[in-house]
mmCIF file of N, CA, C and O in Angstrom:
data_model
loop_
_atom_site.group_PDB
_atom_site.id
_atom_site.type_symbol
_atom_site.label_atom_id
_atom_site.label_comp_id
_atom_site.label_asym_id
_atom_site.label_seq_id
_atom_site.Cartn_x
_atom_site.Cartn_y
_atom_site.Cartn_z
ATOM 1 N N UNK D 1109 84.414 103.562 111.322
ATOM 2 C CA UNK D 1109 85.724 104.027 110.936
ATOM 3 C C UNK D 1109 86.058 103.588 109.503
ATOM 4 O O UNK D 1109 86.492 104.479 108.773
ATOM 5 N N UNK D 1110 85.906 102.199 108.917
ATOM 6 C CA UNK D 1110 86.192 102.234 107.912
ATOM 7 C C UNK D 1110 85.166 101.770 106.673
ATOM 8 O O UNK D 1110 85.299 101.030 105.699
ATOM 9 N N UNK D 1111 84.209 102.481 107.143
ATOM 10 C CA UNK D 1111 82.459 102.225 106.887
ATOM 11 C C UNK D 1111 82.101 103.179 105.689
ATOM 12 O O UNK D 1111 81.023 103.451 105.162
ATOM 13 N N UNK D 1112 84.044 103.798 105.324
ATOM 14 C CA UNK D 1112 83.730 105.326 103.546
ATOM 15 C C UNK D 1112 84.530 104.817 103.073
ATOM 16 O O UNK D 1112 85.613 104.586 103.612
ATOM 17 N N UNK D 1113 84.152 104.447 101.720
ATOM 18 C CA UNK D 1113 85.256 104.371 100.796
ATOM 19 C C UNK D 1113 86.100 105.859 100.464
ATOM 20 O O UNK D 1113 85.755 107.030 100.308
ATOM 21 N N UNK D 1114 87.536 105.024 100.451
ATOM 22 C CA UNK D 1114 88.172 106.272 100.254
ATOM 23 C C UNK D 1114 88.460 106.696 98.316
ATOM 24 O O UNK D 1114 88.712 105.651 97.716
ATOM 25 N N UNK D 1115 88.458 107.653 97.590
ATOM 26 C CA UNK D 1115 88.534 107.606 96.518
ATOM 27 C C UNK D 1115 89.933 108.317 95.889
ATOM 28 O O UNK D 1115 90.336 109.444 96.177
ATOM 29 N N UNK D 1116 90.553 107.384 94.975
ATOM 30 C CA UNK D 1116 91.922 108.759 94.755
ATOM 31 C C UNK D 1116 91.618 108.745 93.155
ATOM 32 O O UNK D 1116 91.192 107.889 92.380
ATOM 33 N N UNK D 1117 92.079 110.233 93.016
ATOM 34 C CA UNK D 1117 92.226 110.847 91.497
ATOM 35 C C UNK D 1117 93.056 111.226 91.553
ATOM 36 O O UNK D 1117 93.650 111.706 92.519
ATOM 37 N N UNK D 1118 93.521 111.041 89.826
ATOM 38 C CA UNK D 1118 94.373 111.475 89.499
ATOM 39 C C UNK D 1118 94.322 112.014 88.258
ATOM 40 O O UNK D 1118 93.604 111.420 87.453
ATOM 41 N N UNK D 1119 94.965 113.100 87.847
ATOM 42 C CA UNK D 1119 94.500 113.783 86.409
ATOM 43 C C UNK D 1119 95.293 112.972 84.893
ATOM 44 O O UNK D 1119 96.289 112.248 84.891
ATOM 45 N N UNK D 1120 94.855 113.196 84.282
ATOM 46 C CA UNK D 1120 95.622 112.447 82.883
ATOM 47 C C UNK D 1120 97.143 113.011 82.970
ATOM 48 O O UNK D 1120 98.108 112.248 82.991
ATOM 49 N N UNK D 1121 97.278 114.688 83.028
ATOM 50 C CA UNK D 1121 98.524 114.787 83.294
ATOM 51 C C UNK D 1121 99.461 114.161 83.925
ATOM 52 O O UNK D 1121 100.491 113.924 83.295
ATOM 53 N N UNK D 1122 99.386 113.865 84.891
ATOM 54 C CA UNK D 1122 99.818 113.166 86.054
ATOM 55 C C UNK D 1122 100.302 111.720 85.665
ATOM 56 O O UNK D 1122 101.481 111.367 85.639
ATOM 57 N N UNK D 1123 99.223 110.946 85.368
ATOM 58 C CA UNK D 1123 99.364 109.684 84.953
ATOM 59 C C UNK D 1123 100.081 109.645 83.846
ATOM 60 O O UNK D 1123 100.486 108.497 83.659
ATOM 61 N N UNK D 1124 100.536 110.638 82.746
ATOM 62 C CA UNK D 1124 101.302 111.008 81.669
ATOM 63 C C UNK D 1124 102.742 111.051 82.412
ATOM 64 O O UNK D 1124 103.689 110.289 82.216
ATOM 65 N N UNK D 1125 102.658 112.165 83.337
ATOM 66 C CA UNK D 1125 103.837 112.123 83.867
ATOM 67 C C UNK D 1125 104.364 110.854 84.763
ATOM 68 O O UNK D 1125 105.578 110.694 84.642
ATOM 69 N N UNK D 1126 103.735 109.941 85.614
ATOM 70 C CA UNK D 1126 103.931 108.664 86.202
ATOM 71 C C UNK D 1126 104.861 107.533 85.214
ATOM 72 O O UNK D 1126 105.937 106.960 85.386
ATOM 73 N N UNK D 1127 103.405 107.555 83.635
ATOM 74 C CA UNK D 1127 104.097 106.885 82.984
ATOM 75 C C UNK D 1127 105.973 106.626 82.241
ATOM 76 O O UNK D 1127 106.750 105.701 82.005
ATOM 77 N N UNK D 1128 105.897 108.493 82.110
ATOM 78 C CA UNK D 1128 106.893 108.727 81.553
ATOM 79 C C UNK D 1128 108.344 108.165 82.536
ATOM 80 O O UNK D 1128 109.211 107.397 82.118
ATOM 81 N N UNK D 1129 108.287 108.835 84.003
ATOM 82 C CA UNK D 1129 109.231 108.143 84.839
ATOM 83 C C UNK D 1129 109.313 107.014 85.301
ATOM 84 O O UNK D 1129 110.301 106.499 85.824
ATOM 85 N N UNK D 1130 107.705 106.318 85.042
ATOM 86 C CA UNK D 1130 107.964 104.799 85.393
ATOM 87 C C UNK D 1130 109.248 104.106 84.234
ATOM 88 O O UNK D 1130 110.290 103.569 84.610
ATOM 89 N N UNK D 1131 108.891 104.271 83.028
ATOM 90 C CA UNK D 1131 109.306 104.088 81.902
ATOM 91 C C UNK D 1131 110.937 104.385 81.486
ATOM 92 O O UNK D 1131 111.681 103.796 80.702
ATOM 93 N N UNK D 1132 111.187 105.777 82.527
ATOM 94 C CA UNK D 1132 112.829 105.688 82.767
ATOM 95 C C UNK D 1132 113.206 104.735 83.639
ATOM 96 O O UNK D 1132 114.249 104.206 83.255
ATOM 97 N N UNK D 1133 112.715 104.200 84.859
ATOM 98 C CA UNK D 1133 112.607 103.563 86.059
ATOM 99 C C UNK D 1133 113.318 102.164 84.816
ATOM 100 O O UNK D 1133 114.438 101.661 84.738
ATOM 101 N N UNK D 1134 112.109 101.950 84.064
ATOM 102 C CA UNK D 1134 112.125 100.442 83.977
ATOM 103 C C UNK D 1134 113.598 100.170 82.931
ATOM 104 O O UNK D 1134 114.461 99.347 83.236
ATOM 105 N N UNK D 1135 113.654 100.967 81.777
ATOM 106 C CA UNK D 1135 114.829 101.453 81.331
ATOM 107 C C UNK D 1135 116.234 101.073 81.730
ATOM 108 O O UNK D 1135 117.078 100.330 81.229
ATOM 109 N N UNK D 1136 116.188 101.931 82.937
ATOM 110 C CA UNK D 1136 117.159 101.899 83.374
ATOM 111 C C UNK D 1136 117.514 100.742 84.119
ATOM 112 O O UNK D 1136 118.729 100.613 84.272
ATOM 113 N N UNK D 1137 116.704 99.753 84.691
ATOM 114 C CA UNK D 1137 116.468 98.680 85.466
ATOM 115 C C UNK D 1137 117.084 97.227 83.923
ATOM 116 O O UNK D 1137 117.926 96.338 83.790
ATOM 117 N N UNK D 1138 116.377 97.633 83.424
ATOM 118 C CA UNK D 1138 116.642 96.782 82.263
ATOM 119 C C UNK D 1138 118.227 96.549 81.541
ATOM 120 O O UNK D 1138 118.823 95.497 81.309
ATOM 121 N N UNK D 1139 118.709 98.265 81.249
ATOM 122 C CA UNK D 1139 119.815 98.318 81.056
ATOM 123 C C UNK D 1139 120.872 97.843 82.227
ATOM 124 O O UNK D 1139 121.982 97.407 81.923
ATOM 125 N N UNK D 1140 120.528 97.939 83.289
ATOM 126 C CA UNK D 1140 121.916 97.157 84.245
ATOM 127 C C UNK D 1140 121.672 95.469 84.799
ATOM 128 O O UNK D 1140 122.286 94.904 85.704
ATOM 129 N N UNK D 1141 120.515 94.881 83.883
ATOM 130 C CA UNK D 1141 120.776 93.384 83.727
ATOM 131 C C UNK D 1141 119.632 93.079 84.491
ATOM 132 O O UNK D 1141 119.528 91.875 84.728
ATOM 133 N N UNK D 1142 118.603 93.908 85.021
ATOM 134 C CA UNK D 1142 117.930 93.301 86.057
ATOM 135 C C UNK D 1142 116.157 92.871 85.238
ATOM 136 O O UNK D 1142 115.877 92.910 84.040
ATOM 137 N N UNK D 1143 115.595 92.636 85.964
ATOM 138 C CA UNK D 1143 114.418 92.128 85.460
ATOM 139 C C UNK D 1143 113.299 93.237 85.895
ATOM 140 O O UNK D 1143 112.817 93.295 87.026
ATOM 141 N N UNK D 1144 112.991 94.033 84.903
ATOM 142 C CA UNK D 1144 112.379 95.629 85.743
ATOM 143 C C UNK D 1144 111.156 95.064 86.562
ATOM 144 O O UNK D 1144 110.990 95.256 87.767
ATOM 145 N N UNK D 1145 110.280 94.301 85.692
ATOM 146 C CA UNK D 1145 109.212 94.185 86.002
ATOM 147 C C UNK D 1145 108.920 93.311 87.794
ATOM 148 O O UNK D 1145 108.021 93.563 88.596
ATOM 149 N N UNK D 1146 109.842 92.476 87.896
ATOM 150 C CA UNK D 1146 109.908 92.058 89.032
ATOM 151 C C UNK D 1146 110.826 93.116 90.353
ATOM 152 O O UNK D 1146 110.725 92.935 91.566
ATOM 153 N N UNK D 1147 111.351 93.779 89.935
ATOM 154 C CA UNK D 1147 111.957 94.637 91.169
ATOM 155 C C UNK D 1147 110.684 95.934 91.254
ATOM 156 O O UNK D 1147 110.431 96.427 92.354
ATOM 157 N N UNK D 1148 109.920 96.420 89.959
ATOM 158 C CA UNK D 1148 109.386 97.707 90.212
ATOM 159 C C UNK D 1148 107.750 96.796 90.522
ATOM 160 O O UNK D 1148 106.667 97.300 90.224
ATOM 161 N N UNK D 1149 107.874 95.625 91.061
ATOM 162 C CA UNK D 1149 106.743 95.149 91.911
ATOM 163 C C UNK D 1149 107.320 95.251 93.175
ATOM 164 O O UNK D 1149 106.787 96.014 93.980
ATOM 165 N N UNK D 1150 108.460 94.529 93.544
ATOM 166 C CA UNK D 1150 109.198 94.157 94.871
ATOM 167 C C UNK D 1150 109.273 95.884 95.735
ATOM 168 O O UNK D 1150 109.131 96.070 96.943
ATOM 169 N N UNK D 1151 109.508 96.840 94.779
ATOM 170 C CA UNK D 1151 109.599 98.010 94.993
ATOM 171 C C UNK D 1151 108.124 98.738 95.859
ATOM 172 O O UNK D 1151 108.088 99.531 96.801
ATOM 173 N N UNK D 1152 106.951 98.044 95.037
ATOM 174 C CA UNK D 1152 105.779 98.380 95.124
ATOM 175 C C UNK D 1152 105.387 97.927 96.463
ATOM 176 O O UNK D 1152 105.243 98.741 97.376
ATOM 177 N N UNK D 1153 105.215 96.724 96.617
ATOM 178 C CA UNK D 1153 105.033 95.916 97.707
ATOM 179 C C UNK D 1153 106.037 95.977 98.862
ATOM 180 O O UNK D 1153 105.459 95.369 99.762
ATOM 181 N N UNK D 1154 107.103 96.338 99.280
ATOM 182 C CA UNK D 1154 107.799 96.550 100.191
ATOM 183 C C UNK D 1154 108.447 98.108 100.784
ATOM 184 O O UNK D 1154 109.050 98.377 101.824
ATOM 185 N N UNK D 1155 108.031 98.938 99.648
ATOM 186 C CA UNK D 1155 108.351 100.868 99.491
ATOM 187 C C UNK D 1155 110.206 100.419 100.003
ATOM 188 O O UNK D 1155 110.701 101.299 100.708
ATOM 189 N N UNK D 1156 111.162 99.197 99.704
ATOM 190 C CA UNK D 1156 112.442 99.417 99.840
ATOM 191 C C UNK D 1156 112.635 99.844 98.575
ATOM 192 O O UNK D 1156 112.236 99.304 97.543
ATOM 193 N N UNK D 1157 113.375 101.015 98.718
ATOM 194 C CA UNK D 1157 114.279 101.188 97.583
ATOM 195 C C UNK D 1157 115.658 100.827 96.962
ATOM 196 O O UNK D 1157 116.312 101.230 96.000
ATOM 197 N N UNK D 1158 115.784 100.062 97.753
ATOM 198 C CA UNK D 1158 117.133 99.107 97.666
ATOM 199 C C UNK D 1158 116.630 97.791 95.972
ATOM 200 O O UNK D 1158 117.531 97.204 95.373
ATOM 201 N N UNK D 1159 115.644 97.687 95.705
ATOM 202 C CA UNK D 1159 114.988 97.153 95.110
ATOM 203 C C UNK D 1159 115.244 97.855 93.358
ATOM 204 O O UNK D 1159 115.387 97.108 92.390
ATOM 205 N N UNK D 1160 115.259 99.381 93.251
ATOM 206 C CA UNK D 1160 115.578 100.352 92.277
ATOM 207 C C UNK D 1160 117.477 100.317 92.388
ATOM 208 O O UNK D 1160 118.301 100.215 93.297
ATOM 209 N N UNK D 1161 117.512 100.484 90.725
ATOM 210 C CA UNK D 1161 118.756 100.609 90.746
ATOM 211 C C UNK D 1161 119.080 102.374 91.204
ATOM 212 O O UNK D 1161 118.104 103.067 91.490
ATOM 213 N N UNK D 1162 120.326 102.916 91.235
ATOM 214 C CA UNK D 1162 120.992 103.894 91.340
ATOM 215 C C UNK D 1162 121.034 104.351 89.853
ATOM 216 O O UNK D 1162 120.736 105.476 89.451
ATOM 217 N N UNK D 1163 121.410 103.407 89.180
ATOM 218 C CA UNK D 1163 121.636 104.218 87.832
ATOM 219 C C UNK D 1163 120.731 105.353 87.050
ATOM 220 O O UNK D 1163 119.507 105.414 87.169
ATOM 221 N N UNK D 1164 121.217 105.904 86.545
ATOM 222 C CA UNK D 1164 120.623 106.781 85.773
ATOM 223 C C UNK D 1164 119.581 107.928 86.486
ATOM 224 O O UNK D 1164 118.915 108.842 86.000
ATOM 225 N N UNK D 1165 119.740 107.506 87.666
ATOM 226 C CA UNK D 1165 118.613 108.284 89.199
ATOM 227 C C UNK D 1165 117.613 107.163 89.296
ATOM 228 O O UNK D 1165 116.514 107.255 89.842
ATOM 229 N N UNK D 1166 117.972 106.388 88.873
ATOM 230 C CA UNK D 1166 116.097 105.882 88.977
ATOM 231 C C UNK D 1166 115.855 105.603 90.095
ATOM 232 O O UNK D 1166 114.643 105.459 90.251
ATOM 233 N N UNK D 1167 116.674 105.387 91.357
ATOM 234 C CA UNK D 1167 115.808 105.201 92.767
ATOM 235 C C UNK D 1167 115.292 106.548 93.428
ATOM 236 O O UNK D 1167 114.525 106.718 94.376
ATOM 237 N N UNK D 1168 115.918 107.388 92.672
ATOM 238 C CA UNK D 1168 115.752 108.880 93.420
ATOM 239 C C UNK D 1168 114.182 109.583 92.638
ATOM 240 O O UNK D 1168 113.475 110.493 93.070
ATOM 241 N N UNK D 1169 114.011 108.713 91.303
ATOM 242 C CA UNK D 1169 112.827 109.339 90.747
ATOM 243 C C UNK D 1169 111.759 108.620 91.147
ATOM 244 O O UNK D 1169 110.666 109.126 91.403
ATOM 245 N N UNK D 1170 112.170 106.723 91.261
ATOM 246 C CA UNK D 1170 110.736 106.490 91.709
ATOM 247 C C UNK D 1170 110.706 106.742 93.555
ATOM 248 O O UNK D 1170 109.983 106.043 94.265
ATOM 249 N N UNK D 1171 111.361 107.538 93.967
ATOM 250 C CA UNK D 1171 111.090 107.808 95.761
ATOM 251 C C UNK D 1171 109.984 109.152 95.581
ATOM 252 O O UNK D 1171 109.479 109.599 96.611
ATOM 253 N N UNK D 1172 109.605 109.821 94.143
ATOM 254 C CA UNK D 1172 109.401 110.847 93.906
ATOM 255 C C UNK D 1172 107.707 110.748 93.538
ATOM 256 O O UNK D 1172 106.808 111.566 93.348
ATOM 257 N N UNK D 1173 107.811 109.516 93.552
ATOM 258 C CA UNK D 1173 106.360 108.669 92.896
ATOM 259 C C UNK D 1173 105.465 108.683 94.369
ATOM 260 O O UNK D 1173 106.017 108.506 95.455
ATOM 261 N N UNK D 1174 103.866 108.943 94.201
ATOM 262 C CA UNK D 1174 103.155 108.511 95.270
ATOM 263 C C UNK D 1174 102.542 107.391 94.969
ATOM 264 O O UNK D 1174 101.722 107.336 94.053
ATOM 265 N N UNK D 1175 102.989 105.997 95.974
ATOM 266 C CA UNK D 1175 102.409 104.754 95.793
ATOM 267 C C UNK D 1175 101.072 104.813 95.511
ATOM 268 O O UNK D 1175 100.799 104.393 94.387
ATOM 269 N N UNK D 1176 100.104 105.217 96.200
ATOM 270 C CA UNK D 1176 98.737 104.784 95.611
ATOM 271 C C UNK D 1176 98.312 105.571 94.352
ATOM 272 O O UNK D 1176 97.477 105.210 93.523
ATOM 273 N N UNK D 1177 99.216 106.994 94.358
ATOM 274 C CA UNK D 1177 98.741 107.180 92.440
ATOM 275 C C UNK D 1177 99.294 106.020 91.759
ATOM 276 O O UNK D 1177 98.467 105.379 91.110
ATOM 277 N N UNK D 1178 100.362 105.640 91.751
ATOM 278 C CA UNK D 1178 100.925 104.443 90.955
ATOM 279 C C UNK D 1178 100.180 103.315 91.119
ATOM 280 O O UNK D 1178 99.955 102.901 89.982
ATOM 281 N N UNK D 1179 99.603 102.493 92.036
ATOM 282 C CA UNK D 1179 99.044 101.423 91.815
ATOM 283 C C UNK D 1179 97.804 101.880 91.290
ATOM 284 O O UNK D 1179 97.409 101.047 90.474
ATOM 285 N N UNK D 1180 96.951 102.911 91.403
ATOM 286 C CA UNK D 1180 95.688 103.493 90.894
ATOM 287 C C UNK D 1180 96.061 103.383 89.385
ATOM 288 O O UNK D 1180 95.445 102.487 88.808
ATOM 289 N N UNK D 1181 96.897 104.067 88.652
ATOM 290 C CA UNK D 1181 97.448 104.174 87.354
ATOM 291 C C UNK D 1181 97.646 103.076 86.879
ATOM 292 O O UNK D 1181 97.193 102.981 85.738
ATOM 293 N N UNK D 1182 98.256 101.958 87.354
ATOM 294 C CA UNK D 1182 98.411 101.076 87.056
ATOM 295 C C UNK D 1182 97.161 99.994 86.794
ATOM 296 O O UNK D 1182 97.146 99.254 85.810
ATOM 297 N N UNK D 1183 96.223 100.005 87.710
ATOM 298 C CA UNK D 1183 95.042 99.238 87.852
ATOM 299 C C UNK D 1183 94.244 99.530 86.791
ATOM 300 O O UNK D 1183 93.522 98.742 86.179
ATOM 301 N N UNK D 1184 94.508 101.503 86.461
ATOM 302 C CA UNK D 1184 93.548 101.912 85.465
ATOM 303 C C UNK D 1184 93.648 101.325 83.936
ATOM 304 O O UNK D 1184 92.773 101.116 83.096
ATOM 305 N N UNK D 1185 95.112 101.140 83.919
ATOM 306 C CA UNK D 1185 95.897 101.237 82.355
ATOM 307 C C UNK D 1185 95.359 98.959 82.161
ATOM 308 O O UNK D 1185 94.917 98.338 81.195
ATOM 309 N N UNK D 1186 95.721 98.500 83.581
ATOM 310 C CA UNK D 1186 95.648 96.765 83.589
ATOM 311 C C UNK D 1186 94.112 97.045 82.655
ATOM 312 O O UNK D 1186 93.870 96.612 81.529
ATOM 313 N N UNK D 1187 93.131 97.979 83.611
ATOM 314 C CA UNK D 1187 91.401 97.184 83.321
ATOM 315 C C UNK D 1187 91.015 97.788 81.901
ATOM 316 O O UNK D 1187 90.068 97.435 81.198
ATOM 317 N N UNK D 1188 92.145 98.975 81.580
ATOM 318 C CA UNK D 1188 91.850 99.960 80.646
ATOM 319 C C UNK D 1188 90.704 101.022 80.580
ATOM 320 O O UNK D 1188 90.005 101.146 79.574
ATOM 321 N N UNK D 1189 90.540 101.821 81.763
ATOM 322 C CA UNK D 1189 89.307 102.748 81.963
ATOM 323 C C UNK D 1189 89.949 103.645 82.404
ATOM 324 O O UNK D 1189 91.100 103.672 82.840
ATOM 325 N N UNK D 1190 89.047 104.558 82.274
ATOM 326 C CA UNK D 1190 89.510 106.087 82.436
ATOM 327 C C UNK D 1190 89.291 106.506 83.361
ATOM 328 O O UNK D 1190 89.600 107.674 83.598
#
C-alpha cells in the first residue's frame, strides 16, 4: 500500500501564481500587527483558518491554496530547484 512514491507537480505558472497570493496573504498578515511568518506556518500545519487574518480576504485566498502544492513550492524555492 504504501510501497509508490507519490509525486506532485506543479507548473511554473502555478507556483507564480501561489507566490503572488502567498505574498498578499503575508502582506496583509503583516499589516494588522501579526507575525506572517509564524501564523502562515500555524496555518500550514493545522489547515485552521482562524490562524489567517480576514483582512484584505486573505483567509478566503489562502482556503483557495492546495496544501501540498504549497509545501511542494515552498520546499522547491527553500532547496532552490526546479
Amino acid at each position: 500500500m504504501y510501497d509508490q512514491t507519490v509525486e506532485f507537480s506543479i507548473t511554473d505558472e502555478k507556483e507564480s501564481e501561489l507566490r503572488k497570493t502567498l505574498t498578499t496573504i503575508y502582506e496583509a498578515l503583516k499589516e494588522k500587527g501579526y507575525n506572517p511568518v509564524n501564523q502562515i506556518v500555524g496555518y500550514i500545519l493545522s489547515e485552521d483558518p482562524t490562524y489567517i487574518t480576514t483582512y484584505n480576504n486573505a483567509r478566503s485566498l489562502i482556503r483557495h491554496i492546495d496544501r501540498d502544492e504549497l509545501l511542494q513550492a515552498l520546499v522547491k524555492s527553500y532547496l532552490k530547484v526546479k
